[in-house]
Coordinates of C-alpha atoms and ligand atoms in Angstrom, one line a residue:
X1353 CA -100.0 22.1 23.2
X1354 CA -99.2 25.7 21.8
X1355 CA -96.6 25.8 25.1
X1356 CA -94.8 21.7 24.1
X1357 CA -94.5 23.3 20.3
X1358 CA -92.8 27.0 21.5
X1359 CA -90.6 25.0 23.8
X1360 CA -89.8 22.2 21.2
X1361 CA -89.1 25.3 18.7
X1362 CA -87.0 26.9 21.3
X1363 CA -85.1 23.9 21.7
X1364 CA -84.5 23.8 17.8
X1365 CA -83.5 27.3 17.8
X1366 CA -81.0 26.6 20.6
X1367 CA -79.4 23.8 18.5
X1368 CA -78.8 25.4 15.8
X1369 CA -77.2 28.1 17.1
X1370 CA -75.2 25.4 19.0
X1371 CA -73.9 24.6 15.8
X1372 CA -73.3 27.9 14.9
X1373 CA -71.9 28.4 17.8
X1374 CA -69.9 25.8 17.8
X1375 CA -68.1 26.7 14.6
X1376 CA -67.4 30.2 15.7
X1377 CA -65.5 28.8 18.5
X1378 CA -62.2 28.7 17.5
X1379 CA -59.5 27.4 18.6
X1380 CA -61.0 23.7 19.7
X1381 CA -58.0 23.4 20.9
X1382 CA -54.8 25.3 22.3
X1383 CA -52.2 22.7 20.6
X1384 CA -50.2 24.3 18.4
X1385 CA -50.6 24.0 14.4
X1386 CA -47.8 23.5 12.9
X1387 CA -46.5 24.5 9.6
X1388 CA -44.5 23.6 7.1
X1389 CA -41.7 26.3 6.1
X1390 CA -39.3 25.5 2.8
X1391 CA -36.8 27.2 1.5
X1392 CA -38.2 29.8 -1.2
X1393 CA -39.8 32.8 -1.2
X1394 CA -43.8 32.7 -2.0
X1395 CA -43.5 29.5 0.7
X1396 CA -42.1 31.0 3.2
X1397 CA -44.3 34.4 2.8
X1398 CA -47.8 32.2 1.9
X1399 CA -47.3 30.2 5.1
X1400 CA -47.2 32.5 6.9
X1401 CA -49.9 34.5 5.8
X1402 CA -51.8 31.5 6.9
X1403 CA -50.2 31.1 10.3
X1404 CA -51.4 35.1 10.7
X1405 CA -54.8 34.1 9.3
X1406 CA -55.0 31.3 12.1
X1407 CA -53.6 33.4 14.9
X1408 CA -55.9 35.9 14.2
X1409 CA -58.6 33.9 14.5
X1410 CA -56.9 32.8 17.9
X1411 CA -54.9 29.6 17.2
X1412 CA -51.4 28.9 18.4
X1413 CA -49.5 28.6 14.9
X1414 CA -45.9 27.3 15.0
X1415 CA -43.8 27.2 11.9
X1416 CA -41.0 24.5 11.4
X1417 CA -38.7 24.1 8.2
X1418 CA -38.8 21.1 6.8
X1419 CA -37.1 19.7 3.3
X1420 CA -39.3 19.4 0.5
X1421 CA -39.1 15.6 -0.4
X1422 CA -38.8 14.3 3.0
X1423 CA -42.1 16.9 4.3
X1424 CA -44.7 14.8 3.1
X1425 CA -44.2 11.8 5.5
X1426 CA -43.5 14.2 8.0
X1427 CA -47.0 15.9 7.4
X1428 CA -48.6 12.0 7.2
X1429 CA -47.2 11.5 10.6
X1430 CA -48.9 14.2 12.4
X1431 CA -45.5 15.6 13.8
X1432 CA -46.5 18.3 10.7
X1433 CA -50.1 19.3 9.3
X1434 CA -50.3 22.0 6.7
X1435 CA -48.4 22.6 3.6
X1436 CA -49.3 25.2 1.8
X1437 CA -47.2 24.9 -1.5
X1438 CA -47.0 21.7 -2.8
X1439 CA -45.7 21.6 -6.9
X1440 CA -46.6 18.9 -8.9
X1441 CA -43.2 19.1 -11.2
X1442 CA -40.7 18.3 -8.2
X1443 CA -42.6 16.6 -6.0
X1444 CA -44.9 15.2 -7.3
X1445 CA -43.7 10.9 -6.2
X1446 CA -43.0 12.6 -2.7
X1447 CA -46.8 14.0 -2.7
X1448 CA -48.2 10.6 -3.7
X1449 CA -46.0 7.8 -2.0
X1450 CA -47.2 9.7 1.1
X1451 CA -50.7 9.8 0.5
X1452 CA -51.2 6.5 -0.6
X1453 CA -48.7 4.6 1.6
X1454 CA -48.9 7.2 5.0
X1455 CA -52.4 8.1 4.7
X1456 CA -50.9 12.2 4.6
X1457 CA -54.0 13.6 3.6
X1458 CA -54.3 16.0 -0.1
X1459 CA -55.9 19.2 0.2
X1460 CA -56.9 20.5 -2.7
X1461 CA -54.9 22.1 -5.8
X1462 CA -55.2 25.7 -6.1
X1463 CA -55.8 27.4 -9.4
X1464 CA -52.2 28.4 -10.3
X1465 CA -50.9 26.5 -12.6
X1466 CA -47.2 26.2 -12.0
X1467 CA -44.4 24.7 -14.0
X1468 CA -40.8 24.4 -12.8
X1469 CA -38.0 23.4 -15.3
X1470 CA -34.8 25.2 -16.8
X1471 CA -35.0 29.4 -18.0
X1472 CA -33.2 31.4 -20.0
X1473 CA -33.4 35.4 -20.2
X1474 CA -34.7 36.9 -23.5
X1475 CA -31.5 38.1 -24.9
X1476 CA -30.2 33.9 -24.8
X1477 CA -33.1 33.6 -28.2
X1478 CA -30.7 35.4 -30.2
X1479 CA -27.2 34.1 -29.6
X1480 CA -28.6 30.4 -29.7
X1481 CA -31.2 29.9 -32.6
X1482 CA -33.8 27.9 -32.2
X1483 CA -34.9 27.7 -28.2
X1484 CA -37.2 27.0 -26.8
X1485 CA -36.4 24.1 -27.9
X1486 CA -34.0 22.0 -26.1
X1487 CA -31.7 20.8 -28.2
X1488 CA -31.4 23.8 -29.8
X1489 CA -30.4 24.7 -26.5
X1490 CA -28.0 21.7 -26.2
X1491 CA -26.4 22.6 -30.0
X1492 CA -25.2 26.2 -28.1
X1493 CA -23.7 24.4 -25.2
X1494 CA -20.4 25.8 -25.4
X1495 CA -21.3 29.3 -25.1
X1496 CA -22.8 28.9 -21.8
X1497 CA -19.4 27.2 -20.5
X1498 CA -17.5 28.5 -17.8
X1499 CA -13.6 27.6 -16.2
X1500 CA -15.2 24.9 -13.9
X1501 CA -17.5 23.2 -16.9
X1502 CA -15.8 24.0 -20.2
X1503 CA -16.1 23.0 -22.6
X1504 CA -20.2 21.5 -21.4
X1505 CA -22.3 24.1 -20.2
X1506 CA -23.2 25.2 -16.9
X1507 CA -26.7 24.5 -16.0
X1508 CA -27.2 26.5 -12.9
X1509 CA -29.4 24.1 -11.1
X1510 CA -31.4 24.1 -7.6
X1511 CA -30.6 23.2 -4.3
X1512 CA -30.0 19.4 -3.3
X1513 CA -33.4 19.2 -1.2
X1514 CA -35.6 20.8 -3.7
X1515 CA -35.6 17.1 -5.4
X1516 CA -34.2 17.9 -8.8
X1517 CA -30.9 16.0 -9.8
X1518 CA -30.5 17.3 -13.3
X1519 CA -26.9 15.3 -13.5
X1520 CA -29.5 12.7 -14.4
X1521 CA -30.6 14.4 -16.9
X1522 CA -27.9 14.9 -18.7
X1523 CA -26.6 12.0 -18.7
X1524 CA -30.1 10.2 -20.1
X1525 CA -30.7 13.0 -23.1
X1526 CA -26.6 13.0 -23.7
X1527 CA -26.5 16.9 -23.1
X1528 CA -23.4 19.1 -23.5
X1529 CA -24.1 20.1 -19.8
X1530 CA -23.0 20.0 -16.1
X1531 CA -25.1 20.9 -13.2
X1532 CA -23.9 23.3 -10.6
X1533 CA -26.0 22.6 -7.7
X1534 CA -26.6 26.0 -6.2
X1535 CA -27.1 26.2 -1.9
X1536 CA -30.4 28.4 -1.5
X1537 CA -32.6 30.2 -4.0
X1538 CA -30.5 34.1 -3.2
X1539 CA -27.7 32.9 -5.3
X1540 CA -29.7 31.9 -8.1
X1541 CA -31.0 35.3 -8.8
X1542 CA -27.6 36.1 -7.9
X1543 CA -25.7 35.0 -11.0
X1544 CA -29.4 35.9 -13.2
X1545 CA -28.5 39.1 -12.4
X1546 CA -25.0 38.9 -12.8
X1547 CA -25.6 37.3 -16.0
X1548 CA -28.2 39.6 -17.2
X1549 CA -25.7 43.4 -16.0
X1550 CA -23.5 41.9 -19.0
X1551 CA -25.6 40.6 -21.3
X1552 CA -24.2 37.1 -20.6
X1553 CA -25.9 34.1 -21.7
X1554 CA -26.7 31.7 -19.1
X1555 CA -29.5 28.6 -18.2
X1556 CA -30.6 28.1 -14.9
X1557 CA -33.2 26.9 -13.2
X1558 CA -36.5 28.5 -12.5
X1559 CA -40.6 28.3 -11.5
X1560 CA -43.8 30.0 -12.4
X1561 CA -45.3 31.6 -10.7
X1562 CA -42.4 33.4 -9.9
X1563 CA -40.8 37.1 -9.1
X1564 CA -38.9 36.5 -12.1
X1565 CA -41.5 37.1 -14.6
X1566 CA -42.3 40.6 -13.2
X1567 CA -38.3 41.5 -13.3
X1568 CA -36.5 40.0 -16.4
X1569 CA -38.3 38.4 -19.8
X1570 CA -37.2 35.3 -20.9
X1571 CA -38.5 32.2 -21.7
X1572 CA -38.2 28.2 -20.5
X1573 CA -36.4 25.5 -22.2
X1574 CA -38.8 22.7 -23.9
X1575 CA -38.4 19.4 -23.0
X1576 CA -39.9 16.2 -24.4
X1577 CA -43.3 17.0 -22.7
X1578 CA -44.3 14.4 -20.6
X1579 CA -47.7 14.8 -21.4
X1580 CA -47.4 13.6 -25.1
X1581 CA -44.3 11.7 -25.0
X1582 CA -45.3 8.2 -24.2
X1583 CA -41.6 7.6 -22.6
X1584 CA -41.8 10.0 -20.0
X1585 CA -43.6 7.3 -17.6
X1586 CA -40.7 4.9 -18.0
X1587 CA -37.4 7.1 -17.6
X1588 CA -39.0 10.8 -16.8
X1589 CA -35.1 11.2 -16.9
X1590 CA -35.5 11.2 -20.7
X1591 CA -37.9 13.9 -20.0
X1592 CA -39.2 17.7 -18.9
X1593 CA -41.0 18.8 -16.3
X1594 CA -45.0 18.7 -16.3
X1595 CA -45.8 22.1 -18.6
X1596 CA -49.3 23.3 -16.9
X1597 CA -48.0 21.4 -13.4
X1598 CA -50.7 21.8 -9.9
X1599 CA -49.8 22.7 -7.3
X1600 CA -51.8 21.6 -3.9
X1601 CA -51.9 21.9 -0.3
X1602 CA -51.2 18.9 2.0
X1603 CA -52.7 18.2 5.7
X1604 CA -52.2 16.1 8.4
X1605 CA -55.7 13.7 8.4
X1606 CA -55.9 14.3 12.4
X1607 CA -57.2 18.4 11.4
X1608 CA -60.2 17.9 10.7
X1609 CA -61.6 16.2 13.9
X1610 CA -58.8 18.7 16.2
X1611 CA -59.3 22.0 14.3
X1612 CA -62.4 21.9 12.1
X1613 CA -62.2 26.0 12.2
X1614 CA -59.4 26.0 10.8
X1615 CA -59.2 22.4 8.8
X1616 CA -62.2 24.5 6.7
X1617 CA -60.0 27.3 5.3
X1618 CA -57.3 24.8 4.4
X1619 CA -59.7 23.3 2.2
X1620 CA -60.7 26.7 0.6
X1621 CA -57.5 28.1 0.8
X1622 CA -57.0 28.4 -3.4
X1623 CA -54.2 30.9 -4.6
X1624 CA -54.3 32.0 -8.4
X1625 CA -50.5 32.9 -10.1
X1626 CA -51.0 36.9 -10.1
X1627 CA -51.5 35.7 -6.0
X1628 CA -48.3 33.4 -5.8
X1629 CA -46.0 36.3 -7.6
X1630 CA -47.0 38.4 -5.8
X1631 CA -46.0 37.6 -2.1
X1632 CA -42.6 36.3 -4.3
X1633 CA -42.5 40.2 -5.5
X1634 CA -42.2 42.5 -2.0
X1635 CA -39.3 39.9 -0.6
X1636 CA -37.1 39.6 -3.5
X1637 CA -37.8 43.1 -5.3
X1638 CA -38.9 44.9 -2.7
X1639 CA -37.0 43.9 -0.3
X1640 CA -39.6 43.5 2.9
X1641 CA -38.7 40.8 5.2
X1642 CA -41.2 37.5 5.7
X1643 CA -43.2 38.7 8.0
X1644 CA -43.3 42.7 6.6
X1645 CA -44.6 40.7 3.3
X1646 CA -47.4 38.5 4.8
X1647 CA -49.1 41.6 6.6
X1648 CA -48.9 43.5 3.5
X1649 CA -50.1 40.5 1.2
X1650 CA -52.9 40.2 3.8
X1651 CA -54.0 43.9 3.9
X1652 CA -53.9 43.7 0.3
X1653 CA -56.5 40.7 0.1
X1654 CA -58.9 41.2 2.9
X1655 CA -61.9 40.0 0.3
X1656 CA -59.9 36.8 -0.8
X1657 CA -59.2 36.1 3.2
X1658 CA -62.4 36.6 3.8
X1659 CA -63.6 33.9 1.5
X1660 CA -61.6 31.3 2.3
X1661 CA -63.6 31.7 5.8
X1662 CA -66.4 30.4 4.2
Ligands
TMO1185 C1 -40.1 24.3 -5.9 N1 -39.4 25.2 -6.2 C2 -41.3 26.1 -6.5 C3 -38.7 26.0 -5.7 O1 -39.5 24.8 -7.1

């Protein structure tokens, strides 16, 4: 009798140990986990951070570049597996459609609070009284004019694949501006640096968290607030982006079953504004490569990364 009980206890202990062992036995599959990469710095660095952490656990990781709007359908279909930065201001519609219609998984929100909006350096407020109100900006449109846009002001807009066409907002609000889109993020910062060096007026697309807040003083332009103005629901072009937007993770529905330990980490990943800004600063201010910045971010964030593994 005593023997049987001991045996039972031993068997129980073994099964409990096995349960924990299964957790520790990553990788559960050698098939690659495909991490999505976009074309702005924090996303590139932090997606590489996640890839390196997974590789460190034994997983095979591949990176796939994707368009910020088309990526969600690809994730839903399992062609790509994980996106670490989905921004409310520019991606909410595509994200929510992929969840509702295609079975993409909303893998949770970061604690970071985000904003993607027209932005001016601080000295512009002296030349354009009434900022950051958009109507004040519009009254000063002419000081932002270039040969290309005169007499209208130039708004330096984001690359087309970031899903925002500000010509539509300019039209809906009847603004005296013309949106001129850049091809890549680096051009935004080159335009900003050139204007700041000469203290010339500039209004451009920017976002937070980003390295900019550590480098330049400035402000977002306040357009009608979608949290408060009813018409924004019917016509978002009449309004700004959310002033306190979410930042979420997106995942393929098959991850939980195929790579349980990796999926646990993906759910736990939770970036703060400071952590995201730091990732972009390492590249855009300190001049590091994406790889080196990811290694530095990991070295500086040991306890953060341990907390993902719980
Ligand atoms: C998607 N972005 C953060 C560049 O606005």
